[in-house]
PDB file of C-alpha atoms in Angstrom:
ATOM      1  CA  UNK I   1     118.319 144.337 121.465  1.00 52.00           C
ATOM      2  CA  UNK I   2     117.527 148.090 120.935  1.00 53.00           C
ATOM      3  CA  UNK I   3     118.489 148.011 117.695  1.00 54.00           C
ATOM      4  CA  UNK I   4     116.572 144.907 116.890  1.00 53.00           C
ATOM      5  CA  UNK I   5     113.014 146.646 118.386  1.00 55.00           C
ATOM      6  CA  UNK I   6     113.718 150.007 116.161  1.00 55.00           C
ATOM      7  CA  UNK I   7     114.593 147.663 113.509  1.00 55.00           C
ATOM      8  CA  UNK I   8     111.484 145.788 113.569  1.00 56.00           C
ATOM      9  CA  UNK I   9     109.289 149.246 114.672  1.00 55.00           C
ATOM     10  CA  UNK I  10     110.364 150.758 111.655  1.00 57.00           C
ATOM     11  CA  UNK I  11     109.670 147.763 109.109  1.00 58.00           C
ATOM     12  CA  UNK I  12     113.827 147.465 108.745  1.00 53.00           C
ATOM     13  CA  UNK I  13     114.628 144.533 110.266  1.00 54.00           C
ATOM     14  CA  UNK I  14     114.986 142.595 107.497  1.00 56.00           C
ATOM     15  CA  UNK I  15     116.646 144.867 104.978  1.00 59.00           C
ATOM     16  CA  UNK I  16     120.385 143.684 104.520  1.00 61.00           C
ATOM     17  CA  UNK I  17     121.639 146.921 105.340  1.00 60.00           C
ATOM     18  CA  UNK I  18     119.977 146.823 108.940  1.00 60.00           C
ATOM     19  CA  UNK I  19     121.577 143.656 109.612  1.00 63.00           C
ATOM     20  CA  UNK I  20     124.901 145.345 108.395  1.00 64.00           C
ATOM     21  CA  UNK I  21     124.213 147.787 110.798  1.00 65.00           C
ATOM     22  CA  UNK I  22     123.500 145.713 113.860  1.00 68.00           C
ATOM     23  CA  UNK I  23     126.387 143.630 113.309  1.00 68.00           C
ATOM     24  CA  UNK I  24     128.653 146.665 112.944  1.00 69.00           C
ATOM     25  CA  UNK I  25     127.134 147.890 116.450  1.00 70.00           C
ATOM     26  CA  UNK I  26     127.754 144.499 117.904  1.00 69.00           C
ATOM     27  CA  UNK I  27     131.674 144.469 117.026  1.00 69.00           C
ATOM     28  CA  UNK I  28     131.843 148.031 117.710  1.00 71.00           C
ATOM     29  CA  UNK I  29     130.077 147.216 121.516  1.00 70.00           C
ATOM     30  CA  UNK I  30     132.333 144.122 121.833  1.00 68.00           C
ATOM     31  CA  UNK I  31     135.512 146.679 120.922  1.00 69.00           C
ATOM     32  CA  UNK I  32     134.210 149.614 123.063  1.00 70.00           C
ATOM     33  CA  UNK I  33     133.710 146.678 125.831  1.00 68.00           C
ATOM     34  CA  UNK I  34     136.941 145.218 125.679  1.00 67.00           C
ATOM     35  CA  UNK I  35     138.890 149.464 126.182  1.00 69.00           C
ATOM     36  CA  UNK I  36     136.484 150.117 129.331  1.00 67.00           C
ATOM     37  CA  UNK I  37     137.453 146.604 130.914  1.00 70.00           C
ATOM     38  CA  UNK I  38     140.912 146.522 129.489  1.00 68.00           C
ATOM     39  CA  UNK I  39     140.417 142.738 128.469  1.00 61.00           C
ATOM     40  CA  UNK I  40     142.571 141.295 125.719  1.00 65.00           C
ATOM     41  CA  UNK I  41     141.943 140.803 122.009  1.00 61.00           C
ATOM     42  CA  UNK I  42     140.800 136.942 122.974  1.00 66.00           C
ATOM     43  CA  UNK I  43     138.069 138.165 125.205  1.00 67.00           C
ATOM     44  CA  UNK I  44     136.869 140.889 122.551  1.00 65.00           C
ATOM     45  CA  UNK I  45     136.530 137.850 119.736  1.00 70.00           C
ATOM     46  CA  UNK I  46     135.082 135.512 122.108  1.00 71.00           C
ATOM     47  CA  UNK I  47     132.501 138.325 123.302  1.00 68.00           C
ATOM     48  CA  UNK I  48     132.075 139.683 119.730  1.00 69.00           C
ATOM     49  CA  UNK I  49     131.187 135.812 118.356  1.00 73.00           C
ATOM     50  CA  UNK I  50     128.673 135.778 121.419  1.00 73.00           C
ATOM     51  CA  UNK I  51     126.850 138.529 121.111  1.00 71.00           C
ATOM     52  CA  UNK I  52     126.409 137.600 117.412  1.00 72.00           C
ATOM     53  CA  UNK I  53     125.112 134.677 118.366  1.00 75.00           C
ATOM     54  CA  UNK I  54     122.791 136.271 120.340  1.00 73.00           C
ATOM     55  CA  UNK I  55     121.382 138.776 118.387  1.00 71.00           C
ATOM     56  CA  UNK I  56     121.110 136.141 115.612  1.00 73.00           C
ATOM     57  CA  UNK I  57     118.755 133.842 118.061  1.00 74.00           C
ATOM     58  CA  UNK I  58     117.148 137.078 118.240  1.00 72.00           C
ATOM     59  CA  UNK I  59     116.747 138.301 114.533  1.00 71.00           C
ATOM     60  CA  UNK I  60     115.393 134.506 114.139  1.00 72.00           C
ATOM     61  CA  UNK I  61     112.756 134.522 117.007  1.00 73.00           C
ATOM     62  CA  UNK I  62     111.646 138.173 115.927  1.00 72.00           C
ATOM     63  CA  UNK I  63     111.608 136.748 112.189  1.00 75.00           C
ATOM     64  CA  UNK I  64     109.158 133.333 113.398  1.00 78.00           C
ATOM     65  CA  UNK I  65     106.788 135.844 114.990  1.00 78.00           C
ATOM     66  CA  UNK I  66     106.551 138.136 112.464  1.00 77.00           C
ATOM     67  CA  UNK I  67     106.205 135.737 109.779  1.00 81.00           C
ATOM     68  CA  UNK I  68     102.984 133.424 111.774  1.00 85.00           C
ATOM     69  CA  UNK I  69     101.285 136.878 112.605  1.00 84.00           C
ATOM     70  CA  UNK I  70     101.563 138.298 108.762  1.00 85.00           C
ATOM     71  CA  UNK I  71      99.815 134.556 108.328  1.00 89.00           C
ATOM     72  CA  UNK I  72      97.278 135.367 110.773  1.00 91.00           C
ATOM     73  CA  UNK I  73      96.679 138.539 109.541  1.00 90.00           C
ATOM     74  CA  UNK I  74      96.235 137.494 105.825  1.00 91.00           C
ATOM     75  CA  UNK I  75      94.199 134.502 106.949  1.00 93.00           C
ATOM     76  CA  UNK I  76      91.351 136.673 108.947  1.00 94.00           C
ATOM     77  CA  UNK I  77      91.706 139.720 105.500  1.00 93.00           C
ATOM     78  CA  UNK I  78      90.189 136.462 103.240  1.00 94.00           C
ATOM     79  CA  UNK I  79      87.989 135.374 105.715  1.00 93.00           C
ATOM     80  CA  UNK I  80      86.681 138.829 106.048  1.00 92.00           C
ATOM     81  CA  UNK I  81      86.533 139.017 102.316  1.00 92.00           C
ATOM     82  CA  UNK I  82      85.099 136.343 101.660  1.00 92.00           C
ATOM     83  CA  UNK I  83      81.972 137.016 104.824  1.00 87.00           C
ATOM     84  CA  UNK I  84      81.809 140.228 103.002  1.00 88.00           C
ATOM     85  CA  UNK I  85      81.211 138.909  99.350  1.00 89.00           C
ATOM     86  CA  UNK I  86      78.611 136.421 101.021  1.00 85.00           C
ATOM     87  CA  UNK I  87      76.486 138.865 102.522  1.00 83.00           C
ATOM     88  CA  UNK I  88      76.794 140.921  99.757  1.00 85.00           C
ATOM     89  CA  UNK I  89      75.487 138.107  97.728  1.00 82.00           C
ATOM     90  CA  UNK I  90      72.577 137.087 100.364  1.00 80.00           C
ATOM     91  CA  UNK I  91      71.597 141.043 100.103  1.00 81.00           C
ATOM     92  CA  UNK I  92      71.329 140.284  95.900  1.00 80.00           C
ATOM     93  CA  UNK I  93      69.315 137.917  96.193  1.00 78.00           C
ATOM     94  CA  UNK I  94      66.995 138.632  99.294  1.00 79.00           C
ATOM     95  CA  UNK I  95      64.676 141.184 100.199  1.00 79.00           C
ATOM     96  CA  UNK I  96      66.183 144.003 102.208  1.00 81.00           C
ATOM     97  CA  UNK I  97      64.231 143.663 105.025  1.00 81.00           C
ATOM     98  CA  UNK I  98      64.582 139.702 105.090  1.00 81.00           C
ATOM     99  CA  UNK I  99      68.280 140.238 104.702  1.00 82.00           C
ATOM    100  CA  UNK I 100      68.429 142.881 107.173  1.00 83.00           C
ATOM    101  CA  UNK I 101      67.047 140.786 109.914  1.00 84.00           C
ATOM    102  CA  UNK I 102      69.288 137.994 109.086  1.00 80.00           C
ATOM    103  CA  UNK I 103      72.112 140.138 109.763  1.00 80.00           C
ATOM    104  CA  UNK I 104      70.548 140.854 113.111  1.00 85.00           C
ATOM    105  CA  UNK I 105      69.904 137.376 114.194  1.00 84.00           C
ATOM    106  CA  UNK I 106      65.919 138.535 114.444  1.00 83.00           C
ATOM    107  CA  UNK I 107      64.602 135.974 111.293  1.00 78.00           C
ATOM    108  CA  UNK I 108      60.924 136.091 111.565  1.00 78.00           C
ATOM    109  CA  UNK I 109      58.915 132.627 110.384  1.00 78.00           C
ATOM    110  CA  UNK I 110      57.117 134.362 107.867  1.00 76.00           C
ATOM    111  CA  UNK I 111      56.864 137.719 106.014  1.00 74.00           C
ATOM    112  CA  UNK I 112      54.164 139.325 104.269  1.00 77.00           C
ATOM    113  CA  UNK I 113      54.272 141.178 100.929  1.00 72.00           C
ATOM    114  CA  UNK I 114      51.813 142.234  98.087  1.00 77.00           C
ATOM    115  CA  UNK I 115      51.982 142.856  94.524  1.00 73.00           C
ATOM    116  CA  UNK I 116      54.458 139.703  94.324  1.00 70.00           C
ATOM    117  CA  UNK I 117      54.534 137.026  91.781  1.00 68.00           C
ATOM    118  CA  UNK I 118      56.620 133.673  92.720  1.00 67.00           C
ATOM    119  CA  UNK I 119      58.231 131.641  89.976  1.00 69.00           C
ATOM    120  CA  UNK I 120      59.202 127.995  90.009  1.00 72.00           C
ATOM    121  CA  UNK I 121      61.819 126.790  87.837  1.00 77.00           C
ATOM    122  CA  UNK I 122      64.080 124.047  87.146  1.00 81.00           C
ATOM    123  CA  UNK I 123      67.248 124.698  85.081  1.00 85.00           C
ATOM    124  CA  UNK I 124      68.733 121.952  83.261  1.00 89.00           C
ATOM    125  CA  UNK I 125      72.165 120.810  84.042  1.00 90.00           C
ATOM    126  CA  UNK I 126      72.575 123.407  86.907  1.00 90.00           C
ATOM    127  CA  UNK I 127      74.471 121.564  89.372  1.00 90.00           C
ATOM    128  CA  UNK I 128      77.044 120.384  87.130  1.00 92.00           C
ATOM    129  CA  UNK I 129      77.361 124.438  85.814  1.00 92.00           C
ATOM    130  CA  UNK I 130      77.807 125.655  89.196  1.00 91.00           C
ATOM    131  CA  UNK I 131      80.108 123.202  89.695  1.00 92.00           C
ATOM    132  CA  UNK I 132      82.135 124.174  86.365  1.00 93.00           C
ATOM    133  CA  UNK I 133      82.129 127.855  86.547  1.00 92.00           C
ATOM    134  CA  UNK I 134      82.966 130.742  89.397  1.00 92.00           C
ATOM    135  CA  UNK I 135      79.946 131.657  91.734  1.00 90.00           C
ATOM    136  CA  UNK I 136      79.967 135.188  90.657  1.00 91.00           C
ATOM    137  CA  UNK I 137      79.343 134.153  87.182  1.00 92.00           C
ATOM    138  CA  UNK I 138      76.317 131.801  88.157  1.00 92.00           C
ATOM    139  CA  UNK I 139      75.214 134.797  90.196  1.00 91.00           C
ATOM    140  CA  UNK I 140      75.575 136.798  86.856  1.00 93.00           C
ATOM    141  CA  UNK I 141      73.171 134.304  84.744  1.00 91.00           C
ATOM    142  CA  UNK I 142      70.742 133.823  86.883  1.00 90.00           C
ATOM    143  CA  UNK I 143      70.199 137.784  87.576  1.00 90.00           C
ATOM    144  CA  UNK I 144      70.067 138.090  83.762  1.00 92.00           C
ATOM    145  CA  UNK I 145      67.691 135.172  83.567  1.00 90.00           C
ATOM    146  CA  UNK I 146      65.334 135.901  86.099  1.00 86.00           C
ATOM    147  CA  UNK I 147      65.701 139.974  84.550  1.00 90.00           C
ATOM    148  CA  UNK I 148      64.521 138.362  81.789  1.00 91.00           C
ATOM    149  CA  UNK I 149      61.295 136.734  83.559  1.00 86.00           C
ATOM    150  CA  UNK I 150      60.426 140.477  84.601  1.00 85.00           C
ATOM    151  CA  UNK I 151      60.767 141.964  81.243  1.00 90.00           C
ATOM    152  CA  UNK I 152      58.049 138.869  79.944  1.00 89.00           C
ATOM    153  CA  UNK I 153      55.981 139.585  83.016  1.00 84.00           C
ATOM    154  CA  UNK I 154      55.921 143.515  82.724  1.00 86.00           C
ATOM    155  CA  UNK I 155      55.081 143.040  78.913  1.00 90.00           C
ATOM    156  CA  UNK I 156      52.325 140.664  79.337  1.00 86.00           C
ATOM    157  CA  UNK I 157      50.940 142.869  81.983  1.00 80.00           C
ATOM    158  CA  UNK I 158      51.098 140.123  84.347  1.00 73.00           C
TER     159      UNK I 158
END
């Protein structure tokens, strides 16, 4: 069992030569067992085959868990991930402070701000192209389109 908690503290359990190891230290127990108690060759075989049983249940229980929590742990890394591209989106394509209090929970009903110009449009097609290509690139277009809108804007003086 000792040898199966190092194993596993060290990230070694599961490198062949660990397993070598702990079956090595299992024989060599069962052998070691069998001189203090001065038990015959039978007993040592039956106590050696035992004991690998044992730690085998063991390697195999310490194997499950490890394997569902590196599942857990990759599942909540993408979820993370994927709440952090999000809000890094929102805060693209928001106002700061409108973002900020969203982040907060504190959404007000209305904000105020001057020197603003608001722009209606309908893009042809767009559901279907969201639908055919990856969010970031939609993201992409429509900063370049609406960039576009400001550069018309700024040199019409509007």
């Amino acid at each position: 069992f000792f040898i199966l908690v190092v194993g596993h503290n060290c990230n070694l359990l599961f490198i062949p030569a660990t397993l070598m190891m702990m079956l090595i230290g299992i024989v060599f127990m069962a052998i070691l067992w069998s001189f203090l108690t001065e038990t015959s060759p039978s007993n040592v075989t039956e106590v050696s085959v035992g004991m690998v049983i044992v730690v085998t249940a063991q390697v195999l229980a310490v194997y499950t868990t490890e394997q569902r929590d590196r599942a857990r742990f990759l599942a909540e890394r993408e979820t993370r991930n994927k709440g952090q591209k999000a809000l890094s989106l929102m805060e693209s394509m928001l106002p700061k402070e409108v973002a900020r209090s969203m982040r907060q929970n504190a959404l007000q009903p209305a904000y105020k701000y001057t020197n603003m110009s608001l722009l209606f449009a309908d893009i042809v097609e767009f559901t279907s192209y969201c639908s055919r290509v990856e969010p970031e690139q939609v993201v992409k277009m429509l900063t370049m389109l609406f960039s576009a809108f400001d550069n018309v804007t700024v040199a019409l003086g509007l």
